[in-house]
mmCIF file of C-alpha atoms in Angstrom:
data_model
loop_
_atom_site.group_PDB
_atom_site.id
_atom_site.type_symbol
_atom_site.label_atom_id
_atom_site.label_comp_id
_atom_site.label_asym_id
_atom_site.label_seq_id
_atom_site.Cartn_x
_atom_site.Cartn_y
_atom_site.Cartn_z
ATOM 1 C CA UNK A 1 105.096 99.223 74.192
ATOM 2 C CA UNK A 2 103.257 98.284 77.378
ATOM 3 C CA UNK A 3 104.925 95.597 79.477
ATOM 4 C CA UNK A 4 102.629 92.697 80.304
ATOM 5 C CA UNK A 5 101.901 92.195 83.973
ATOM 6 C CA UNK A 6 103.620 89.202 85.566
ATOM 7 C CA UNK A 7 101.429 86.300 86.659
ATOM 8 C CA UNK A 8 102.235 86.598 90.334
ATOM 9 C CA UNK A 9 101.819 83.731 92.775
ATOM 10 C CA UNK A 10 101.182 85.115 96.274
ATOM 11 C CA UNK A 11 103.774 84.377 98.926
ATOM 12 C CA UNK A 12 103.028 81.428 101.163
ATOM 13 C CA UNK A 13 101.905 82.241 104.704
ATOM 14 C CA UNK A 14 102.845 79.548 107.210
ATOM 15 C CA UNK A 15 101.412 79.115 110.675
ATOM 16 C CA UNK A 16 103.414 79.895 113.800
ATOM 17 C CA UNK A 17 102.280 79.237 117.359
ATOM 18 C CA UNK A 18 103.251 82.423 119.197
ATOM 19 C CA UNK A 19 103.914 86.099 118.537
ATOM 20 C CA UNK A 20 107.449 87.437 118.941
ATOM 21 C CA UNK A 21 109.410 90.682 119.004
ATOM 22 C CA UNK A 22 112.242 91.359 116.572
ATOM 23 C CA UNK A 23 113.451 94.727 115.196
ATOM 24 C CA UNK A 24 114.104 93.141 111.792
ATOM 25 C CA UNK A 25 110.455 92.213 111.310
ATOM 26 C CA UNK A 26 107.183 93.958 110.507
ATOM 27 C CA UNK A 27 103.880 92.762 111.912
ATOM 28 C CA UNK A 28 100.653 93.325 109.964
ATOM 29 C CA UNK A 29 97.165 93.064 111.358
ATOM 30 C CA UNK A 30 95.647 89.944 109.789
ATOM 31 C CA UNK A 31 92.421 90.777 107.971
ATOM 32 C CA UNK A 32 89.686 88.138 107.991
ATOM 33 C CA UNK A 33 88.672 87.792 104.349
ATOM 34 C CA UNK A 34 89.795 86.375 101.007
ATOM 35 C CA UNK A 35 93.391 86.841 99.869
ATOM 36 C CA UNK A 36 93.345 88.625 96.530
ATOM 37 C CA UNK A 37 95.801 90.096 94.039
ATOM 38 C CA UNK A 38 94.503 93.294 92.445
ATOM 39 C CA UNK A 39 95.715 93.511 88.832
ATOM 40 C CA UNK A 40 95.215 96.667 86.777
ATOM 41 C CA UNK A 41 96.306 97.036 83.153
ATOM 42 C CA UNK A 42 95.095 98.140 79.723
ATOM 43 C CA UNK A 43 92.630 95.230 79.690
ATOM 44 C CA UNK A 44 90.898 96.413 82.837
ATOM 45 C CA UNK A 45 91.043 95.371 86.480
ATOM 46 C CA UNK A 46 90.496 92.070 88.242
ATOM 47 C CA UNK A 47 90.948 90.380 91.584
ATOM 48 C CA UNK A 48 92.499 86.914 91.505
ATOM 49 C CA UNK A 49 92.870 84.268 94.186
ATOM 50 C CA UNK A 50 95.967 82.554 95.537
ATOM 51 C CA UNK A 51 95.477 79.903 92.832
ATOM 52 C CA UNK A 52 95.010 82.582 90.155
ATOM 53 C CA UNK A 53 91.281 82.072 89.791
ATOM 54 C CA UNK A 54 89.438 85.279 88.984
ATOM 55 C CA UNK A 55 86.858 86.491 91.490
ATOM 56 C CA UNK A 56 84.354 87.445 88.813
ATOM 57 C CA UNK A 57 81.707 88.479 91.311
ATOM 58 C CA UNK A 58 84.245 91.070 92.532
ATOM 59 C CA UNK A 59 84.725 92.685 89.111
ATOM 60 C CA UNK A 60 82.726 95.778 90.178
ATOM 61 C CA UNK A 61 85.043 96.236 93.174
ATOM 62 C CA UNK A 62 88.140 95.801 90.990
ATOM 63 C CA UNK A 63 86.846 98.384 88.514
ATOM 64 C CA UNK A 64 86.086 100.844 91.310
ATOM 65 C CA UNK A 65 89.565 100.345 92.776
ATOM 66 C CA UNK A 66 91.216 100.979 89.414
ATOM 67 C CA UNK A 67 89.238 104.193 89.019
ATOM 68 C CA UNK A 68 90.222 105.266 92.522
ATOM 69 C CA UNK A 69 93.946 104.482 92.188
ATOM 70 C CA UNK A 70 94.416 106.100 88.760
ATOM 71 C CA UNK A 71 97.482 104.107 87.653
ATOM 72 C CA UNK A 72 98.659 102.864 84.247
ATOM 73 C CA UNK A 73 99.197 99.366 85.574
ATOM 74 C CA UNK A 74 99.714 97.789 88.975
ATOM 75 C CA UNK A 75 99.658 94.617 91.047
ATOM 76 C CA UNK A 76 98.744 94.828 94.722
ATOM 77 C CA UNK A 77 98.543 92.047 97.280
ATOM 78 C CA UNK A 78 95.842 92.307 99.890
ATOM 79 C CA UNK A 79 92.652 91.025 101.397
ATOM 80 C CA UNK A 80 89.052 91.385 100.268
ATOM 81 C CA UNK A 81 86.780 91.762 103.269
ATOM 82 C CA UNK A 82 83.531 93.202 104.569
ATOM 83 C CA UNK A 83 83.528 95.486 107.589
ATOM 84 C CA UNK A 84 80.835 96.693 109.942
ATOM 85 C CA UNK A 85 80.221 100.288 111.006
ATOM 86 C CA UNK A 86 83.166 100.127 113.428
ATOM 87 C CA UNK A 87 85.580 99.004 110.720
ATOM 88 C CA UNK A 88 85.802 95.465 112.085
ATOM 89 C CA UNK A 89 85.984 92.625 109.518
ATOM 90 C CA UNK A 90 82.891 90.396 109.526
ATOM 91 C CA UNK A 91 83.647 87.232 107.576
ATOM 92 C CA UNK A 92 80.093 85.974 107.197
ATOM 93 C CA UNK A 93 79.121 89.224 105.448
ATOM 94 C CA UNK A 94 81.698 88.426 102.771
ATOM 95 C CA UNK A 95 79.993 85.095 102.129
ATOM 96 C CA UNK A 96 76.632 86.833 102.006
ATOM 97 C CA UNK A 97 77.984 89.118 99.235
ATOM 98 C CA UNK A 98 77.600 92.342 101.177
ATOM 99 C CA UNK A 99 79.555 95.368 99.964
ATOM 100 C CA UNK A 100 83.264 94.423 99.995
ATOM 101 C CA UNK A 101 86.381 96.525 100.352
ATOM 102 C CA UNK A 102 90.090 95.940 99.776
ATOM 103 C CA UNK A 103 92.845 96.167 102.390
ATOM 104 C CA UNK A 104 96.234 96.284 100.645
ATOM 105 C CA UNK A 105 99.435 95.174 102.350
ATOM 106 C CA UNK A 106 101.952 95.006 99.476
ATOM 107 C CA UNK A 107 102.723 96.682 96.152
ATOM 108 C CA UNK A 108 104.392 94.403 93.603
ATOM 109 C CA UNK A 109 104.200 96.340 90.340
ATOM 110 C CA UNK A 110 103.497 99.969 89.523
ATOM 111 C CA UNK A 111 103.424 101.836 86.202
ATOM 112 C CA UNK A 112 105.698 99.437 84.338
ATOM 113 C CA UNK A 113 108.134 98.827 87.215
ATOM 114 C CA UNK A 114 108.581 95.456 88.907
ATOM 115 C CA UNK A 115 108.864 96.158 92.634
ATOM 116 C CA UNK A 116 109.187 92.551 93.785
ATOM 117 C CA UNK A 117 113.008 92.642 94.074
ATOM 118 C CA UNK A 118 112.801 95.558 96.537
ATOM 119 C CA UNK A 119 112.830 95.033 100.321
ATOM 120 C CA UNK A 120 109.440 94.828 101.978
ATOM 121 C CA UNK A 121 109.924 98.140 103.798
ATOM 122 C CA UNK A 122 110.491 99.949 100.498
ATOM 123 C CA UNK A 123 107.440 98.339 98.899
ATOM 124 C CA UNK A 124 105.388 99.387 101.928
ATOM 125 C CA UNK A 125 106.599 103.002 101.556
ATOM 126 C CA UNK A 126 105.552 103.058 97.914
ATOM 127 C CA UNK A 127 102.186 101.529 98.747
ATOM 128 C CA UNK A 128 101.643 104.200 101.385
ATOM 129 C CA UNK A 129 102.443 106.929 98.846
ATOM 130 C CA UNK A 130 100.091 105.354 96.304
ATOM 131 C CA UNK A 131 97.213 105.210 98.755
ATOM 132 C CA UNK A 132 97.801 108.662 100.249
ATOM 133 C CA UNK A 133 94.682 110.766 99.536
ATOM 134 C CA UNK A 134 93.166 107.766 97.741
ATOM 135 C CA UNK A 135 92.042 105.703 100.736
ATOM 136 C CA UNK A 136 88.292 105.615 101.246
ATOM 137 C CA UNK A 137 85.584 103.115 102.164
ATOM 138 C CA UNK A 138 86.706 100.857 99.280
ATOM 139 C CA UNK A 139 90.481 100.730 99.785
ATOM 140 C CA UNK A 140 92.885 101.142 102.700
ATOM 141 C CA UNK A 141 96.340 100.031 103.786
ATOM 142 C CA UNK A 142 96.749 97.287 106.364
ATOM 143 C CA UNK A 143 97.931 98.366 109.793
ATOM 144 C CA UNK A 144 101.584 97.498 110.380
ATOM 145 C CA UNK A 145 104.011 97.889 113.297
ATOM 146 C CA UNK A 146 107.763 97.431 113.497
ATOM 147 C CA UNK A 147 109.374 94.969 115.857
ATOM 148 C CA UNK A 148 106.624 94.604 118.438
ATOM 149 C CA UNK A 149 104.618 91.546 117.514
ATOM 150 C CA UNK A 150 103.679 90.665 121.077
ATOM 151 C CA UNK A 151 102.029 94.018 121.768
ATOM 152 C CA UNK A 152 100.061 93.874 118.517
ATOM 153 C CA UNK A 153 98.944 90.336 119.318
ATOM 154 C CA UNK A 154 97.776 91.449 122.768
ATOM 155 C CA UNK A 155 95.629 94.135 121.130
ATOM 156 C CA UNK A 156 94.280 91.567 118.654
ATOM 157 C CA UNK A 157 93.228 89.254 121.473
ATOM 158 C CA UNK A 158 91.651 92.095 123.455
ATOM 159 C CA UNK A 159 89.456 93.136 120.521
ATOM 160 C CA UNK A 160 88.705 89.617 119.283
ATOM 161 C CA UNK A 161 90.442 89.970 115.900
ATOM 162 C CA UNK A 162 91.859 87.156 113.790
ATOM 163 C CA UNK A 163 95.609 87.492 114.279
ATOM 164 C CA UNK A 164 98.820 88.998 112.902
ATOM 165 C CA UNK A 165 101.270 88.256 110.069
ATOM 166 C CA UNK A 166 105.042 88.505 110.582
ATOM 167 C CA UNK A 167 107.239 89.580 107.651
ATOM 168 C CA UNK A 168 110.959 90.215 107.479
ATOM 169 C CA UNK A 169 111.685 93.852 106.561
ATOM 170 C CA UNK A 170 114.528 93.122 104.152
ATOM 171 C CA UNK A 171 112.834 90.350 102.157
ATOM 172 C CA UNK A 172 111.928 90.706 98.482
ATOM 173 C CA UNK A 173 108.722 89.208 97.110
ATOM 174 C CA UNK A 174 109.848 85.912 95.590
ATOM 175 C CA UNK A 175 109.482 82.174 95.940
ATOM 176 C CA UNK A 176 111.137 80.872 99.092
ATOM 177 C CA UNK A 177 110.277 83.911 101.206
ATOM 178 C CA UNK A 178 107.885 83.006 103.984
ATOM 179 C CA UNK A 179 105.503 85.063 106.018
ATOM 180 C CA UNK A 180 104.239 83.755 109.336
ATOM 181 C CA UNK A 181 100.662 83.993 110.567
ATOM 182 C CA UNK A 182 99.948 83.890 114.275
ATOM 183 C CA UNK A 183 96.258 83.358 114.929
ATOM 184 C CA UNK A 184 94.237 84.387 117.936
ATOM 185 C CA UNK A 185 93.252 81.017 119.451
ATOM 186 C CA UNK A 186 90.143 82.531 121.042
ATOM 187 C CA UNK A 187 88.909 84.286 117.880
ATOM 188 C CA UNK A 188 85.156 83.846 118.006
ATOM 189 C CA UNK A 189 84.526 84.153 114.257
ATOM 190 C CA UNK A 190 86.648 81.051 113.667
ATOM 191 C CA UNK A 191 83.814 78.878 114.982
ATOM 192 C CA UNK A 192 82.535 76.558 112.270
ATOM 193 C CA UNK A 193 85.082 77.724 109.677
ATOM 194 C CA UNK A 194 86.476 74.231 109.026
ATOM 195 C CA UNK A 195 83.014 72.761 108.519
ATOM 196 C CA UNK A 196 82.014 75.661 106.293
ATOM 197 C CA UNK A 197 84.851 75.120 103.832
ATOM 198 C CA UNK A 198 84.322 71.397 103.820
ATOM 199 C CA UNK A 199 80.783 71.567 102.492
ATOM 200 C CA UNK A 200 78.629 71.921 105.621
ATOM 201 C CA UNK A 201 76.650 74.996 104.585
ATOM 202 C CA UNK A 202 74.278 74.552 107.508
ATOM 203 C CA UNK A 203 77.081 76.144 109.488
ATOM 204 C CA UNK A 204 76.282 79.504 107.865
ATOM 205 C CA UNK A 205 73.184 79.994 110.012
ATOM 206 C CA UNK A 206 75.188 79.526 113.191
ATOM 207 C CA UNK A 207 77.939 81.841 111.961
ATOM 208 C CA UNK A 208 75.394 84.512 111.046
ATOM 209 C CA UNK A 209 73.923 84.470 114.536
ATOM 210 C CA UNK A 210 77.376 84.532 116.106
ATOM 211 C CA UNK A 211 78.368 87.452 113.874
ATOM 212 C CA UNK A 212 75.403 89.538 115.012
ATOM 213 C CA UNK A 213 76.272 88.921 118.659
ATOM 214 C CA UNK A 214 79.882 89.916 117.992
ATOM 215 C CA UNK A 215 78.863 93.267 116.531
ATOM 216 C CA UNK A 216 76.849 94.147 119.616
ATOM 217 C CA UNK A 217 79.656 93.137 121.952
ATOM 218 C CA UNK A 218 82.311 94.984 119.947
ATOM 219 C CA UNK A 219 80.261 98.208 120.008
ATOM 220 C CA UNK A 220 79.881 97.895 123.784
ATOM 221 C CA UNK A 221 83.621 97.354 124.194
ATOM 222 C CA UNK A 222 84.326 100.514 122.198
ATOM 223 C CA UNK A 223 81.839 102.531 124.256
ATOM 224 C CA UNK A 224 83.231 101.228 127.561
ATOM 225 C CA UNK A 225 87.016 100.871 127.125
ATOM 226 C CA UNK A 226 89.004 99.550 130.053
#
């Protein structure tokens, strides 16, 4: 008999002002997109939001991910995003329904086994094994470093990325566990985000123009590194 997938509620990510170093913590690159749980079972595949609403417009992506991963059943936590030719997330392209991809940062269930009680580092190892030889333009694993949050944050600020997320290595995936997001205060794609999600859709035009300028600048930075 197939075990039904649990109805997972994603862990809460709280805001923290500054990056820090600690050998007991992992630091993930924060991807600018929509948080999404990827669920795969006998009924198919779907991406669901933090509030467990199905992203129905992302059903084609979910189906493609299931075909790529080739598992009996699974639950992954990650971020749906759109990237440009450099691999840099461009948030406005996600709103414009350009081709999305999935960046996974946690593995919660795999082939009938509940992995949530395991420490984060063990879940990360299993996710890495799952994605080995399966990563492509549709799915990848989030970049993660051990202990050195300040250095990762410095790189984030240099390349105008959104931020980082701090997670304790030994933590399971359960209610009460908190992850901490540290945002880049100078992140240029954050302009107009508050207005956008509070109904001011005129902001989209300004964001689109800003996004185009960012792509040009990011390509120049890559061609002329310091």
